[in-house]
CSV table of C-alpha atoms and ligand atoms in Angstrom, one decimal:
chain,number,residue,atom,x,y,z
A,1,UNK,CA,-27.3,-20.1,6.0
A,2,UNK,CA,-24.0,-19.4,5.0
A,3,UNK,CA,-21.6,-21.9,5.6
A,4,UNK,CA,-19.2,-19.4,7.5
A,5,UNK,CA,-17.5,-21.0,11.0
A,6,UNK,CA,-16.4,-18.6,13.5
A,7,UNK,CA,-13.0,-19.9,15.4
A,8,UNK,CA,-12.9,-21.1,18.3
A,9,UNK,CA,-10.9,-19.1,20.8
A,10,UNK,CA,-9.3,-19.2,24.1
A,11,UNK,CA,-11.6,-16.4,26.3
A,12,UNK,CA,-8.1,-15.3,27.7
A,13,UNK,CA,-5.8,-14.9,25.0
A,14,UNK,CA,-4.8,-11.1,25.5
A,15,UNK,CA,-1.5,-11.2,25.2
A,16,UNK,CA,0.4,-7.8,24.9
A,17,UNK,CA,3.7,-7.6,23.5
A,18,UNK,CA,6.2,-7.4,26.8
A,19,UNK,CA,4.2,-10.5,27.6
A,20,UNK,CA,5.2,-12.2,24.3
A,21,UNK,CA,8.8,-11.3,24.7
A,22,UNK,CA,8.7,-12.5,28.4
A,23,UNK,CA,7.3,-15.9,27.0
A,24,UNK,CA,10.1,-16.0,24.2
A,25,UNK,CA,12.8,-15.5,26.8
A,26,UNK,CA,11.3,-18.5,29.0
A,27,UNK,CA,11.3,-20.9,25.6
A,28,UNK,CA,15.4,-20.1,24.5
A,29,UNK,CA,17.5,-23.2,23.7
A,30,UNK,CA,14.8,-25.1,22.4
A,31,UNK,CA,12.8,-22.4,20.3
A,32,UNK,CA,16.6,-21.1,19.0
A,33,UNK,CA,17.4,-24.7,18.2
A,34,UNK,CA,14.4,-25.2,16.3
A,35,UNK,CA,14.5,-22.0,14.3
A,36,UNK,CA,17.8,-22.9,13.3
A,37,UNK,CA,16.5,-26.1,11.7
A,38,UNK,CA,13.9,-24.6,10.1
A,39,UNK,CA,14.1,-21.5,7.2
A,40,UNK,CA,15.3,-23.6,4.2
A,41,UNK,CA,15.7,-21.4,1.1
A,42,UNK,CA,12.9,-19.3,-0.2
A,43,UNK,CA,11.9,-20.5,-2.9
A,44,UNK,CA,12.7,-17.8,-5.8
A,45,UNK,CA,10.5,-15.1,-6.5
A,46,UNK,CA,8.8,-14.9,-9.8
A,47,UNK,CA,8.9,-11.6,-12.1
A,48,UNK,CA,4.7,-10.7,-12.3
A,49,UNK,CA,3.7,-9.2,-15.9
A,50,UNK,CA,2.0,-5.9,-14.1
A,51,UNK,CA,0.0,-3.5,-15.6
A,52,UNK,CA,0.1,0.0,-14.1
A,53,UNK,CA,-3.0,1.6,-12.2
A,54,UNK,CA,-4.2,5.1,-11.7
A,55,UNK,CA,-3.7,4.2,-7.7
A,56,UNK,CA,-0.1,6.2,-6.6
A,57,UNK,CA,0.9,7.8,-3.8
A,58,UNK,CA,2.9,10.8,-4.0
A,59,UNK,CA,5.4,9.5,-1.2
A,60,UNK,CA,9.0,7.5,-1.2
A,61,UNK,CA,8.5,3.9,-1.7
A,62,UNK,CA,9.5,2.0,1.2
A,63,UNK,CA,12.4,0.2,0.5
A,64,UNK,CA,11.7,-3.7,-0.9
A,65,UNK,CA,14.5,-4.7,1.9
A,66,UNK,CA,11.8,-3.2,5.0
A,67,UNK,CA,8.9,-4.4,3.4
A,68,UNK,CA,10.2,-7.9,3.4
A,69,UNK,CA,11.8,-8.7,6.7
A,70,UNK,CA,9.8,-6.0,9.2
A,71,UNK,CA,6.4,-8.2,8.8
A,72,UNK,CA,3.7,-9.1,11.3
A,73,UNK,CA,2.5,-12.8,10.4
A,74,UNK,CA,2.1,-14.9,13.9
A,75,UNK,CA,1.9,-18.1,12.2
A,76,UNK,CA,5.2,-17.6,12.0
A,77,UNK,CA,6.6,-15.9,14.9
A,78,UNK,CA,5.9,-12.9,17.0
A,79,UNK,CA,8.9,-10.9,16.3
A,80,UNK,CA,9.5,-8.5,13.6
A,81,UNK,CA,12.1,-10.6,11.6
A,82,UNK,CA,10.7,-14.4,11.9
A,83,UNK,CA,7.9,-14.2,9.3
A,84,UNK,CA,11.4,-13.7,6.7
A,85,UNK,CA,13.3,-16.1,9.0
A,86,UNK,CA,11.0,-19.1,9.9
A,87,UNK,CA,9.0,-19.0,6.5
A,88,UNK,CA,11.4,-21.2,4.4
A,89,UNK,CA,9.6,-24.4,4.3
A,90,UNK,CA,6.3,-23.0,3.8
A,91,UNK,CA,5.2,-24.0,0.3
A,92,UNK,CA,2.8,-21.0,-1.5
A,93,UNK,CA,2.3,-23.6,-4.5
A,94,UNK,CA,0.1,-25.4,-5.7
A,95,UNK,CA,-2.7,-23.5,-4.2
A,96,UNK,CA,-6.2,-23.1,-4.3
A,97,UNK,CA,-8.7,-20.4,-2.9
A,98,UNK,CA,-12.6,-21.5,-2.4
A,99,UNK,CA,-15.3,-19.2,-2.2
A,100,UNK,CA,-18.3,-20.5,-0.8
A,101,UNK,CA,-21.5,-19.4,1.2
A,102,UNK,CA,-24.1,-17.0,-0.1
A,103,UNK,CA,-23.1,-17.2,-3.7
A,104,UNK,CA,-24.8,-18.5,-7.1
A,105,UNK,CA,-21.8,-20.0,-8.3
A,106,UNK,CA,-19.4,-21.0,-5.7
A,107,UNK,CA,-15.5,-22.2,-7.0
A,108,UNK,CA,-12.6,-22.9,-6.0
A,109,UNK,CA,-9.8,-21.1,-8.1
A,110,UNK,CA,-6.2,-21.8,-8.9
A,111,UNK,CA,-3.9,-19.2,-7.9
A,112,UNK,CA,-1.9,-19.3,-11.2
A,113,UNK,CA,-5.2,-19.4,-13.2
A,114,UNK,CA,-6.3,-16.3,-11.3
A,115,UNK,CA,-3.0,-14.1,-12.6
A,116,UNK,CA,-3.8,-15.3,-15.7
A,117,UNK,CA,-7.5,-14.7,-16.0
A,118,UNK,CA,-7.4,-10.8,-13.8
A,119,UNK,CA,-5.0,-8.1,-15.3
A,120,UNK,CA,-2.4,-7.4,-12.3
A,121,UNK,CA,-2.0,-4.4,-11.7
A,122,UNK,CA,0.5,-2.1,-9.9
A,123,UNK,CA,-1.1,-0.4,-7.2
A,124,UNK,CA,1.2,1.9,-4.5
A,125,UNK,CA,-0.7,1.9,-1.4
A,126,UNK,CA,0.0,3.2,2.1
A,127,UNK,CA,-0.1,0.7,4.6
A,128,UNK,CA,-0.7,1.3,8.7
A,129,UNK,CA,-0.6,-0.9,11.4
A,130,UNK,CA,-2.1,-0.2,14.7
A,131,UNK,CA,1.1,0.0,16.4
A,132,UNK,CA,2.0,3.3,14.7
A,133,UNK,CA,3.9,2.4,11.9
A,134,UNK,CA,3.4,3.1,8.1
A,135,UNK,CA,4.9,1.7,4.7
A,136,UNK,CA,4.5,2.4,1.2
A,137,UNK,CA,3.8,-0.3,-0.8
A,138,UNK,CA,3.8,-1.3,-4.4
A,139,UNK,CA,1.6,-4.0,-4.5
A,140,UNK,CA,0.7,-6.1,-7.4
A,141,UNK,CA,-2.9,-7.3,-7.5
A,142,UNK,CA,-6.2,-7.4,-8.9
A,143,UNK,CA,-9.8,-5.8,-7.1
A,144,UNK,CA,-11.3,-8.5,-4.9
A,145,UNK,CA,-14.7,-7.2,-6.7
A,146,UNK,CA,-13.3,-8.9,-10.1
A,147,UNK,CA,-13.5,-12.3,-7.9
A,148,UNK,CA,-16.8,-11.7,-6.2
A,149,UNK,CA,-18.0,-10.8,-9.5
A,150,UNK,CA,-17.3,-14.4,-10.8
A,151,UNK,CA,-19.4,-16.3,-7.9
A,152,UNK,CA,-22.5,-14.1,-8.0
A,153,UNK,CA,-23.4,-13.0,-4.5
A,154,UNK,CA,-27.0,-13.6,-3.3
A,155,UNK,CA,-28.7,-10.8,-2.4
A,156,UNK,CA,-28.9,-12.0,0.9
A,157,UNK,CA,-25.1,-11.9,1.7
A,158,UNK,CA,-24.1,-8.8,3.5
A,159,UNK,CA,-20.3,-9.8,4.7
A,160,UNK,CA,-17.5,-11.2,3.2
A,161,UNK,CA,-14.8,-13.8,5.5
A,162,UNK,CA,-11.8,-14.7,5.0
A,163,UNK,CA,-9.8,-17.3,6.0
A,164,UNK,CA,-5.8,-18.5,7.0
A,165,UNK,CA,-4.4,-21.5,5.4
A,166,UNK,CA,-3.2,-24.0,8.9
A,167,UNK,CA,-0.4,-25.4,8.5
A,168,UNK,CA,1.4,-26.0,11.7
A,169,UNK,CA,4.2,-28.1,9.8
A,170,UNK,CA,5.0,-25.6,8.0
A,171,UNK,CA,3.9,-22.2,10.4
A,172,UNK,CA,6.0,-22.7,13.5
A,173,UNK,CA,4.1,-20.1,15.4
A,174,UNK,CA,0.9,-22.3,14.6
A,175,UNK,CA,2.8,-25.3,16.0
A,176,UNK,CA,4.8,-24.2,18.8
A,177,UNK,CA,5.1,-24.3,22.7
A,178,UNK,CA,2.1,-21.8,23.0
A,179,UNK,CA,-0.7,-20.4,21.4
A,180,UNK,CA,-0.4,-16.6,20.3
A,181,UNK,CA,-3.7,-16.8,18.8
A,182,UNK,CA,-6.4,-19.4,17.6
A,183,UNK,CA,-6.0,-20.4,14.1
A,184,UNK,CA,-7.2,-20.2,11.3
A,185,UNK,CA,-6.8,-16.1,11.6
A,186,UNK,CA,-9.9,-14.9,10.2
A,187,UNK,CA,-11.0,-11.6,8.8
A,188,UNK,CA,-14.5,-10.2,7.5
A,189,UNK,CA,-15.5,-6.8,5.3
A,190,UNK,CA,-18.8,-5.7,5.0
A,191,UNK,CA,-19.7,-6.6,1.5
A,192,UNK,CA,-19.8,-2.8,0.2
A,193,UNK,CA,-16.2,-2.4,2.0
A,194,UNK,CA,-15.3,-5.9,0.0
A,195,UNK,CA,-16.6,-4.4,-3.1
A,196,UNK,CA,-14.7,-1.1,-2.8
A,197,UNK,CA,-12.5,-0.5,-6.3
A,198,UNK,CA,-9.3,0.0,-3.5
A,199,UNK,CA,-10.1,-3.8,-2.0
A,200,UNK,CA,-7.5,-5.6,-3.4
A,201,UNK,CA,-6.1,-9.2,-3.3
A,202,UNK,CA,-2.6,-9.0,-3.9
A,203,UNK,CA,-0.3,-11.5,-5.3
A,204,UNK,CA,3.1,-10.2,-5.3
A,205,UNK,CA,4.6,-6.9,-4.4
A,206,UNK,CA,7.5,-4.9,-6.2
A,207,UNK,CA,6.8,-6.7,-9.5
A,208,UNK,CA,7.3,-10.4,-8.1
A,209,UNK,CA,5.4,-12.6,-6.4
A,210,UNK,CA,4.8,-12.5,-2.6
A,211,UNK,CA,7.6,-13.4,-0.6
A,212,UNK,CA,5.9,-15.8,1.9
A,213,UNK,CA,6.1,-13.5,5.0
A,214,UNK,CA,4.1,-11.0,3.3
A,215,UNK,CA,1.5,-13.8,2.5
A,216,UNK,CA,2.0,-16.0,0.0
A,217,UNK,CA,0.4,-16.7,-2.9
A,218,UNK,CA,-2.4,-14.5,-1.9
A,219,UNK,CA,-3.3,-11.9,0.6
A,220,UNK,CA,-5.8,-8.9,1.0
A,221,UNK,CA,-5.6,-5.1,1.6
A,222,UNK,CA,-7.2,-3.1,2.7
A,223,UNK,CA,-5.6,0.7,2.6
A,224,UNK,CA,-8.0,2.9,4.1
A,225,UNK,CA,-7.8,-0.1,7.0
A,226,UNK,CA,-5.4,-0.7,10.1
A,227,UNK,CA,-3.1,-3.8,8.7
A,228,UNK,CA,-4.2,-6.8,10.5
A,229,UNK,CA,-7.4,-6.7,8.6
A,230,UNK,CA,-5.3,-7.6,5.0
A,231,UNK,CA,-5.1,-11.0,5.7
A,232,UNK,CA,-2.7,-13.3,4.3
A,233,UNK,CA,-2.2,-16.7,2.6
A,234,UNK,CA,-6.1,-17.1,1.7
A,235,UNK,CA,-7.5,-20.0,1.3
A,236,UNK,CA,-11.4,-19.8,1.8
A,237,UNK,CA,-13.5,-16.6,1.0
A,238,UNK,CA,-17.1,-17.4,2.0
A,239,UNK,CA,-20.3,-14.9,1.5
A,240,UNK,CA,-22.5,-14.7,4.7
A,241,UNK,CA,-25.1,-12.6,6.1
A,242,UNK,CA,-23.1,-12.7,9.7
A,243,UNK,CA,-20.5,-9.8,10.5
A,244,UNK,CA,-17.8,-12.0,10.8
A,245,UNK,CA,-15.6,-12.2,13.9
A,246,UNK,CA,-12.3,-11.3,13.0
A,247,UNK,CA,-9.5,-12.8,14.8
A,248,UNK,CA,-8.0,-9.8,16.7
A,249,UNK,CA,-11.4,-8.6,17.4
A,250,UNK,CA,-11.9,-11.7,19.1
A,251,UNK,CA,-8.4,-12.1,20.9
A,252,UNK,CA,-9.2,-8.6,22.7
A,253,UNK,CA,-12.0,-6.7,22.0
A,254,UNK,CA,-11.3,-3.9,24.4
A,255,UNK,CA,-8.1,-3.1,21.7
A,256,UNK,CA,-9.6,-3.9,18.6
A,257,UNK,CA,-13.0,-4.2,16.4
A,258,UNK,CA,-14.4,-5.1,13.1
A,259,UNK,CA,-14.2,-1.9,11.2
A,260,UNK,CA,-10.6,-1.2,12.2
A,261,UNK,CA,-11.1,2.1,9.9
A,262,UNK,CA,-7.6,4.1,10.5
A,263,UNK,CA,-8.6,7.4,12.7
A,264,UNK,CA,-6.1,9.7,14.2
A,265,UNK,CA,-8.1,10.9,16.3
A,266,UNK,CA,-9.3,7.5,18.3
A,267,UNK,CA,-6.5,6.4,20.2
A,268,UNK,CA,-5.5,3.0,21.1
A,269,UNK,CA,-6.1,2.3,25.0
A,270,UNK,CA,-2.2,2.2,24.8
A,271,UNK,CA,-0.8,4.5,22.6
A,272,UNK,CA,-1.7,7.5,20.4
A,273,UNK,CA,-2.5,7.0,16.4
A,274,UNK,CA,-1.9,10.3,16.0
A,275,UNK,CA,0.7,9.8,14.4
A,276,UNK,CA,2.9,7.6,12.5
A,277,UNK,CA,6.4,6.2,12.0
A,278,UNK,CA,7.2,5.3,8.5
A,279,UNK,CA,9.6,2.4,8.3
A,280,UNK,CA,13.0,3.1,6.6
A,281,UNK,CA,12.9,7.1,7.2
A,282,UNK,CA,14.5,8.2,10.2
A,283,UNK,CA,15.2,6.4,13.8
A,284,UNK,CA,13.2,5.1,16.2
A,285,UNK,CA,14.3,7.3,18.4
A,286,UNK,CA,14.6,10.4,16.7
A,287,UNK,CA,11.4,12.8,15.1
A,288,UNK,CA,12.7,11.4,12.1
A,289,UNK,CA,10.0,9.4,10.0
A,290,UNK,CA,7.2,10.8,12.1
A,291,UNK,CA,4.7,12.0,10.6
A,292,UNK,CA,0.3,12.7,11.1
A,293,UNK,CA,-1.7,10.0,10.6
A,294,UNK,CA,-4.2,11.0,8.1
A,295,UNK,CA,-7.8,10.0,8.9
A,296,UNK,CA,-9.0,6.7,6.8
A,297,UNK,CA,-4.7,6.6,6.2
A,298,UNK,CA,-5.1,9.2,3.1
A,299,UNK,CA,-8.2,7.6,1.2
A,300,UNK,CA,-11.0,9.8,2.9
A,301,UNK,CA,-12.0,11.3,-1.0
A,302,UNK,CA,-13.1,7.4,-1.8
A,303,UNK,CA,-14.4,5.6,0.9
A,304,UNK,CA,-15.7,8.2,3.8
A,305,UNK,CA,-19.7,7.6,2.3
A,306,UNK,CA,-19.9,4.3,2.9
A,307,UNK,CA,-19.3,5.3,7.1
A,308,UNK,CA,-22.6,7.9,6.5
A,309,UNK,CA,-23.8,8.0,9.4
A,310,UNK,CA,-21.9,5.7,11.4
A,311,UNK,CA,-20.6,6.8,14.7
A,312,UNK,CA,-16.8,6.1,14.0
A,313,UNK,CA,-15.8,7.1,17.0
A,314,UNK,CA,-16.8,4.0,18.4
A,315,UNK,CA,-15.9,1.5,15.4
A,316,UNK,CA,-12.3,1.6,17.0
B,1,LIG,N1,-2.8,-14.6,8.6
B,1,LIG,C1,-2.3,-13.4,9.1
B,1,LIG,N2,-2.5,-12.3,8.4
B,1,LIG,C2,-2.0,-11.1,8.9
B,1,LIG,C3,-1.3,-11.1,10.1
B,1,LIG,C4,-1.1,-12.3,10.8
B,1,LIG,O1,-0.5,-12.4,11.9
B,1,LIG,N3,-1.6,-13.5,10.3
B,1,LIG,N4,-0.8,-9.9,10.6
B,1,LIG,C5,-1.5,-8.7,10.1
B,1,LIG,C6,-0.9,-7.4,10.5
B,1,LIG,S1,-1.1,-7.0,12.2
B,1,LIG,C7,-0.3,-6.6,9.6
B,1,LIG,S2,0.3,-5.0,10.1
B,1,LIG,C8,-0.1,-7.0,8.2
B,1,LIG,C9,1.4,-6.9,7.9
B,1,LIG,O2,1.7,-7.2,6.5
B,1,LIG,P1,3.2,-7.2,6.0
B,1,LIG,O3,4.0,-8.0,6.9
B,1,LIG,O4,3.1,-7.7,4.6
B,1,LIG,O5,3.6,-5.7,6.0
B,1,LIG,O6,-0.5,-8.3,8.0
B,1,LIG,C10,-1.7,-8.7,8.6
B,1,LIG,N5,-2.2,-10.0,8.2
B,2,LIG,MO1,-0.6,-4.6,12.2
């Protein structure tokens, strides 16, 4: 059996966002005090020697400015801006990534030893979340595959989880006056999905390393995937036979599943994903920056075949 835990979570934890904001309004001197205390200095980004990829879109970059400071990372805050406001004492070095479970040679690996053993590459990806908005991002990586490759998966491992550093010192939304969601966030791929040449782990983005709020040292994406399944600041990767229960799946599964493939034509109970608004073109409340959701967000060509025969209607 592999040694893969599944979190423990509160049955009740649906909590949509007018809820969220209701619950910041009821915390306000104490949570304003507290943020002020926290968000030392970043520490500084590091230039990344990258190697270029044949993976490009043909679409404007998103500007290094959005990508940075419009993030989703709840250990850290619900709001837009507090993963790039409250992340300043959260310390992405040294760190260490094991990979366990259903493996012939399980490790644990250095992040700095990992840059230097894997060629990074540069590889411009779009990104949508499942709240209808889209980036372009230049990520620098390396294929999750070239790590797998180094453990030797048993043939009896089928899935692939992945697992949140906790660190409620230095997360204030792991910390705080209420729970947003159980910790350690979790995440799973089916091993063919984990194996997929676009699967990558990035380590930095724009040529630098990762600024914390978009998941230092280490974080996984997933293009052809809504964004809350590239799951940030890794620190275990274990091999199981189990389909892993991801953490939003988990939080509310009438909303959200395990395959979490992007399709334009399965709505969200509460909104379309028809289409998309791409950060940094256009207002929000303007046509501008709207554009069609394109089904598996663009990568169809690569990874369609390994859904043969799946119903995707229903792997919402
Ligand atoms: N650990 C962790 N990983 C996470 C999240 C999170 O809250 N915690 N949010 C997810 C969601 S919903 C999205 S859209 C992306 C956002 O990545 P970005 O902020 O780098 O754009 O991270 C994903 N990974
Ligand atoms: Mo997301």
């Amino acid at each position: 059996m592999a040694a893969y835990r599944p979190p423990r979570i509160p049955a009740s934890e649906i909590t949509p966002q007018p809820i969220y904001l209701n619950r910041r309004n009821f915390l306000g001197a104490a949570t304003l005090a507290g943020a002020a205390m926290l968000g030392g200095a970043q520490a500084a980004a590091a230039a990344l020697a990258v190697v270029p990829s044949r993976y490009k879109v043909d679409e404007k970059l998103t500007p290094q400015k959005d990508v940075t400071t419009y993030n989703n990372f709840y250990e850290f805050g619900l709001d837009k801006g507090d993963p790039a406001a409250l992340s300043g004492d959260f310390k992405p070095r040294p760190w260490t990534i094991a990979v366990d479970g259903m493996v012939g040679k399980p490790g644990t690996f250095d992040i700095d030893q990992l840059i230097k053993d894997f060629p990074i590459e540069e590889r411009v990806y779009r990104m949508r979340c499942v709240e209808a908005w889209s980036m372009v991002i230049p990520w620098n990586g390396f294929p999750l595959a070239a790590l797998l490759d180094k453990v030797e998966p048993l043939g009896s491992a089928k899935y692939v989880a992945f697992e949140t550093v906790v660190r409620p010192e230095e997360m204030p939304g792991q910390g705080g006056y209420f729970q947003s969601l159980s910790w350690p966030y979790i995440e799973g791929l089916r091993l063919d999905e984990a194996r997929h040449p676009l699967t990558l782990l990035a380590v930095g983005l724009y040529g630098e390393t990762l600024p914390n709020q978009n998941g230092a040292p280490i974080r996984l994406v997933v293009p052809w995937k809504y964004g809350f399944k590239g799951i940030k600041s890794i620190v275990r990767i274990t091999l199981t036979d189990q389909q892993p229960k991801n953490t939003w799946q988990v939080t509310n599964p009438q909303e959200y599943g395990f395959y979490a493939n992007v399709n334009p034509e399965v709505d969200h109970p509460r909104w379309s994903q028809a289409t998309e608004r791409r950060i940094g073109e256009g207002g929000f409340f303007s046509s501008g920056g709207r554009r069609p959701t394109l089904p598996f967000n663009g990568y169809a060509d690569e990874v369609a075949s390994l859904y043969a025969g799946m119903d995707l209607r229903a792997n919402y």
